[in-house]
């Protein structure tokens, strides 16, 4: 540990230090990180490289974790490297690219891009790191139009398993470039990514909300609308149980609701024309549809931005038959606070080399089951209920799970067999001593 303190200009925290517990805790408090040996917070990329060299010399693995939104646990005896001081975002409006340091979140990237009428392929939460998303492939609001977030990556700046800095592009290191686009954080420490940005002169989006008794009508309309939606329109169906906390505004505090969240990459008039029929479903309580700036995408779902304990599981669905719809409609209640179906398709479903390790997802829908679990006994109830719903949906799944939708206990479900074999071969060749440890290691 003395070597770490000598070699690194940033913070080095060991058990017993007053800030250690906070520093080692993941954003998702339901995940047990295990016995982390040391938390390192590098000041810059050179400092991060020094941390990797120290870990390598000490025979320790490095688990990089900007925040722990996607924490997988099991970091016994490892170095936990936090990237939140690497935060710079630079946009080149002429080339339509952004260089994003590893700790910057999507909100920061979108704020920089929006100044030029551009957008990145952001997800639903502004506080999740762009690098963590992109390494997992990333399903974006704009994925149906432009593909996985990972397909927008032009270059990675990395520290390799020997602690050397390198720039990785498709031309000069195609294997590693392929693995990093969707294969997770197992192959290198990424210090920055260069991504393509996309023109977004206008975006239209928001939330439509009804009391939950309207859920069957809304789900029917969602099924119909997603059959015909252009790639520029993304629709998500969600059954929500809003908490009774005072922070939740009336009239939705404690409400069981059904919502359609939507984003349209185009003009308001066209966006309204495409979605007014949905807003006309009787019983509508809230219609927040409006023109959005690229840095307002996080307002659509308004997901929690503070750490909390949640248990999540997801799976792709081959279709929304009447039977599948009935199972989904019966899912909320008890410990389940969100039962969400995201429409995929479009560019996500079309095979392309640009998708990287993750490959395309042919299945048209993605189910996410989220429960809050402030205590262990509640966690067990959440898991049991999730397993019950998942079992009922087995006829409509292929077993595939997007990498960013994995949860602790799930490992290789994200990859087709040939892609997993290639990832494992690259891991053994590029990191033979196991210096890097992803939240979902490919060799486990
Ligand atoms: C509220 C919320 C909303 C979400 N919305 C979406 C969504 O719309 N679409 C979607 O696809 N997913 C979504 N996710 C899932 C999210 O993409 C994953 O949880 C992702 O792993 C989060 O990345 P992070 O960096 O914030 O998390 P962390 O848990 O800090 O990191 C996740 C993993 O990424 C790797 N990693 C991160 N940074 C580096 C680095 N610099 N070098 C090497 N490896 C690194 C590590 O293996 C690390 O364990 C959401 C999650 C939450 C909690």
mmCIF file of C-alpha atoms and ligand atoms in Angstrom, residues 26-28 33 62-72 75 80-83 86 101-106 122-141 148 157-158 180 184-192 236 303-305 310 312 340 342 366 370 402-406 436-440, ligand 1:
data_model
loop_
_atom_site.group_PDB
_atom_site.id
_atom_site.type_symbol
_atom_site.label_atom_id
_atom_site.label_comp_id
_atom_site.label_asym_id
_atom_site.label_seq_id
_atom_site.Cartn_x
_atom_site.Cartn_y
_atom_site.Cartn_z
ATOM 1 C CA UNK A 26 -21.334 1.381 -4.998
ATOM 2 C CA UNK A 27 -24.143 3.651 -6.213
ATOM 3 C CA UNK A 28 -26.385 0.596 -6.029
ATOM 4 C CA UNK A 33 -18.629 -5.111 -3.195
ATOM 5 C CA UNK A 62 -7.982 -3.513 -10.777
ATOM 6 C CA UNK A 63 -11.755 -3.057 -10.887
ATOM 7 C CA UNK A 64 -12.586 0.300 -12.447
ATOM 8 C CA UNK A 65 -15.859 1.752 -11.311
ATOM 9 C CA UNK A 66 -16.885 5.339 -11.991
ATOM 10 C CA UNK A 67 -19.832 5.129 -9.616
ATOM 11 C CA UNK A 68 -21.135 1.583 -9.211
ATOM 12 C CA UNK A 69 -24.449 1.935 -11.084
ATOM 13 C CA UNK A 70 -23.625 -1.405 -12.665
ATOM 14 C CA UNK A 71 -21.674 -2.916 -9.780
ATOM 15 C CA UNK A 72 -21.443 -6.705 -9.898
ATOM 16 C CA UNK A 75 -14.124 -7.429 -5.366
ATOM 17 C CA UNK A 80 -11.136 -0.377 -6.715
ATOM 18 C CA UNK A 81 -10.284 2.470 -9.059
ATOM 19 C CA UNK A 82 -12.659 5.436 -9.155
ATOM 20 C CA UNK A 83 -12.524 7.659 -12.249
ATOM 21 C CA UNK A 86 -11.266 12.413 -14.996
ATOM 22 C CA UNK A 101 -12.827 11.447 -20.069
ATOM 23 C CA UNK A 102 -13.644 8.238 -18.228
ATOM 24 C CA UNK A 103 -15.467 9.748 -15.251
ATOM 25 C CA UNK A 104 -17.765 12.122 -17.170
ATOM 26 C CA UNK A 105 -21.444 11.226 -17.076
ATOM 27 C CA UNK A 106 -23.952 11.387 -19.919
ATOM 28 C CA UNK A 122 -27.231 8.754 -24.431
ATOM 29 C CA UNK A 123 -29.285 6.428 -22.263
ATOM 30 C CA UNK A 124 -32.081 7.310 -19.882
ATOM 31 C CA UNK A 125 -30.011 8.505 -16.904
ATOM 32 C CA UNK A 126 -27.834 11.641 -16.985
ATOM 33 C CA UNK A 127 -25.778 10.541 -13.953
ATOM 34 C CA UNK A 128 -24.421 7.242 -15.278
ATOM 35 C CA UNK A 129 -20.914 7.390 -16.744
ATOM 36 C CA UNK A 130 -20.682 7.538 -20.530
ATOM 37 C CA UNK A 131 -17.653 5.203 -20.516
ATOM 38 C CA UNK A 132 -19.385 2.554 -18.364
ATOM 39 C CA UNK A 133 -22.409 2.656 -20.692
ATOM 40 C CA UNK A 134 -20.343 2.468 -23.874
ATOM 41 C CA UNK A 135 -18.154 -0.418 -22.693
ATOM 42 C CA UNK A 136 -21.360 -2.397 -22.140
ATOM 43 C CA UNK A 137 -22.697 -1.676 -25.637
ATOM 44 C CA UNK A 138 -25.357 0.749 -24.425
ATOM 45 C CA UNK A 139 -28.986 0.998 -25.395
ATOM 46 C CA UNK A 140 -29.744 4.618 -26.142
ATOM 47 C CA UNK A 141 -32.857 6.674 -26.673
ATOM 48 C CA UNK A 148 -25.706 0.931 -29.995
ATOM 49 C CA UNK A 157 -7.563 6.003 -24.836
ATOM 50 C CA UNK A 158 -6.480 3.191 -22.546
ATOM 51 C CA UNK A 180 -14.071 -2.728 -25.828
ATOM 52 C CA UNK A 184 -17.162 -4.630 -20.809
ATOM 53 C CA UNK A 185 -14.246 -3.436 -18.682
ATOM 54 C CA UNK A 186 -12.164 -6.614 -18.754
ATOM 55 C CA UNK A 187 -9.519 -5.715 -21.316
ATOM 56 C CA UNK A 188 -7.989 -2.349 -20.400
ATOM 57 C CA UNK A 189 -8.479 0.667 -18.194
ATOM 58 C CA UNK A 190 -10.143 3.290 -20.378
ATOM 59 C CA UNK A 191 -9.072 6.850 -19.583
ATOM 60 C CA UNK A 192 -11.096 8.565 -22.353
ATOM 61 C CA UNK A 236 -41.050 2.638 -23.567
ATOM 62 C CA UNK A 303 -34.827 8.395 -12.772
ATOM 63 C CA UNK A 304 -33.293 8.605 -9.267
ATOM 64 C CA UNK A 305 -29.965 10.424 -9.196
ATOM 65 C CA UNK A 310 -32.246 -1.646 -5.974
ATOM 66 C CA UNK A 312 -32.777 -5.209 -11.292
ATOM 67 C CA UNK A 340 -40.650 -1.602 -18.056
ATOM 68 C CA UNK A 342 -38.463 -0.918 -24.026
ATOM 69 C CA UNK A 366 -36.562 -5.544 -23.652
ATOM 70 C CA UNK A 370 -36.826 -3.169 -10.843
ATOM 71 C CA UNK A 402 -27.876 -6.962 -22.938
ATOM 72 C CA UNK A 403 -24.601 -6.424 -21.037
ATOM 73 C CA UNK A 404 -25.870 -3.222 -19.417
ATOM 74 C CA UNK A 405 -28.905 -5.171 -18.184
ATOM 75 C CA UNK A 406 -26.945 -7.913 -16.391
ATOM 76 C CA UNK A 436 -8.370 -5.991 -15.102
ATOM 77 C CA UNK A 437 -11.626 -7.144 -13.619
ATOM 78 C CA UNK A 438 -14.938 -6.193 -15.163
ATOM 79 C CA UNK A 439 -18.211 -6.128 -13.207
ATOM 80 C CA UNK A 440 -19.112 -9.230 -15.286
HETATM 81 C C1 LIG B 1 -30.700 4.674 -13.373
HETATM 82 C C2 LIG B 1 -30.049 3.807 -14.418
HETATM 83 C C3 LIG B 1 -30.414 3.982 -15.760
HETATM 84 C C4 LIG B 1 -29.823 3.187 -16.756
HETATM 85 N N1 LIG B 1 -30.189 3.371 -18.066
HETATM 86 C C5 LIG B 1 -29.629 2.618 -19.026
HETATM 87 C C6 LIG B 1 -29.942 2.815 -20.407
HETATM 88 O O1 LIG B 1 -30.760 3.663 -20.765
HETATM 89 N N2 LIG B 1 -29.335 2.031 -21.323
HETATM 90 C C7 LIG B 1 -28.414 1.088 -20.961
HETATM 91 O O2 LIG B 1 -27.882 0.401 -21.848
HETATM 92 N N3 LIG B 1 -28.083 0.888 -19.670
HETATM 93 C C8 LIG B 1 -28.665 1.619 -18.707
HETATM 94 N N4 LIG B 1 -28.325 1.433 -17.407
HETATM 95 C C9 LIG B 1 -27.311 0.431 -17.072
HETATM 96 C C10 LIG B 1 -25.921 1.084 -17.132
HETATM 97 O O3 LIG B 1 -25.562 1.319 -18.473
HETATM 98 C C11 LIG B 1 -24.886 0.150 -16.521
HETATM 99 O O4 LIG B 1 -25.214 0.016 -15.165
HETATM 100 C C12 LIG B 1 -23.463 0.671 -16.678
HETATM 101 O O5 LIG B 1 -22.585 -0.373 -16.349
HETATM 102 C C13 LIG B 1 -23.225 1.825 -15.780
HETATM 103 O O6 LIG B 1 -21.931 2.317 -15.929
HETATM 104 P P1 LIG B 1 -21.259 3.161 -14.741
HETATM 105 O O7 LIG B 1 -19.937 3.485 -15.232
HETATM 106 O O8 LIG B 1 -22.078 4.280 -14.309
HETATM 107 O O9 LIG B 1 -21.281 2.086 -13.602
HETATM 108 P P2 LIG B 1 -20.116 1.358 -12.833
HETATM 109 O O10 LIG B 1 -20.799 0.313 -12.044
HETATM 110 O O11 LIG B 1 -19.310 2.348 -12.095
HETATM 111 O O12 LIG B 1 -19.223 0.685 -13.967
HETATM 112 C C14 LIG B 1 -19.708 -0.443 -14.636
HETATM 113 C C15 LIG B 1 -18.552 -1.231 -15.205
HETATM 114 O O13 LIG B 1 -18.054 -0.588 -16.363
HETATM 115 C C16 LIG B 1 -16.640 -0.864 -16.474
HETATM 116 N N5 LIG B 1 -15.960 0.427 -16.536
HETATM 117 C C17 LIG B 1 -16.487 1.629 -16.275
HETATM 118 N N6 LIG B 1 -15.574 2.582 -16.523
HETATM 119 C C18 LIG B 1 -14.450 1.961 -16.927
HETATM 120 C C19 LIG B 1 -13.172 2.407 -17.339
HETATM 121 N N7 LIG B 1 -12.872 3.703 -17.365
HETATM 122 N N8 LIG B 1 -12.258 1.500 -17.732
HETATM 123 C C20 LIG B 1 -12.533 0.166 -17.702
HETATM 124 N N9 LIG B 1 -13.754 -0.310 -17.314
HETATM 125 C C21 LIG B 1 -14.695 0.578 -16.932
HETATM 126 C C22 LIG B 1 -16.220 -1.653 -15.271
HETATM 127 O O14 LIG B 1 -16.182 -3.023 -15.597
HETATM 128 C C23 LIG B 1 -17.347 -1.383 -14.292
HETATM 129 O O15 LIG B 1 -17.542 -2.411 -13.378
HETATM 130 C C24 LIG B 1 -28.878 2.203 -16.398
HETATM 131 C C25 LIG B 1 -28.518 2.036 -15.045
HETATM 132 C C26 LIG B 1 -29.104 2.812 -14.069
HETATM 133 C C27 LIG B 1 -28.715 2.599 -12.634
#
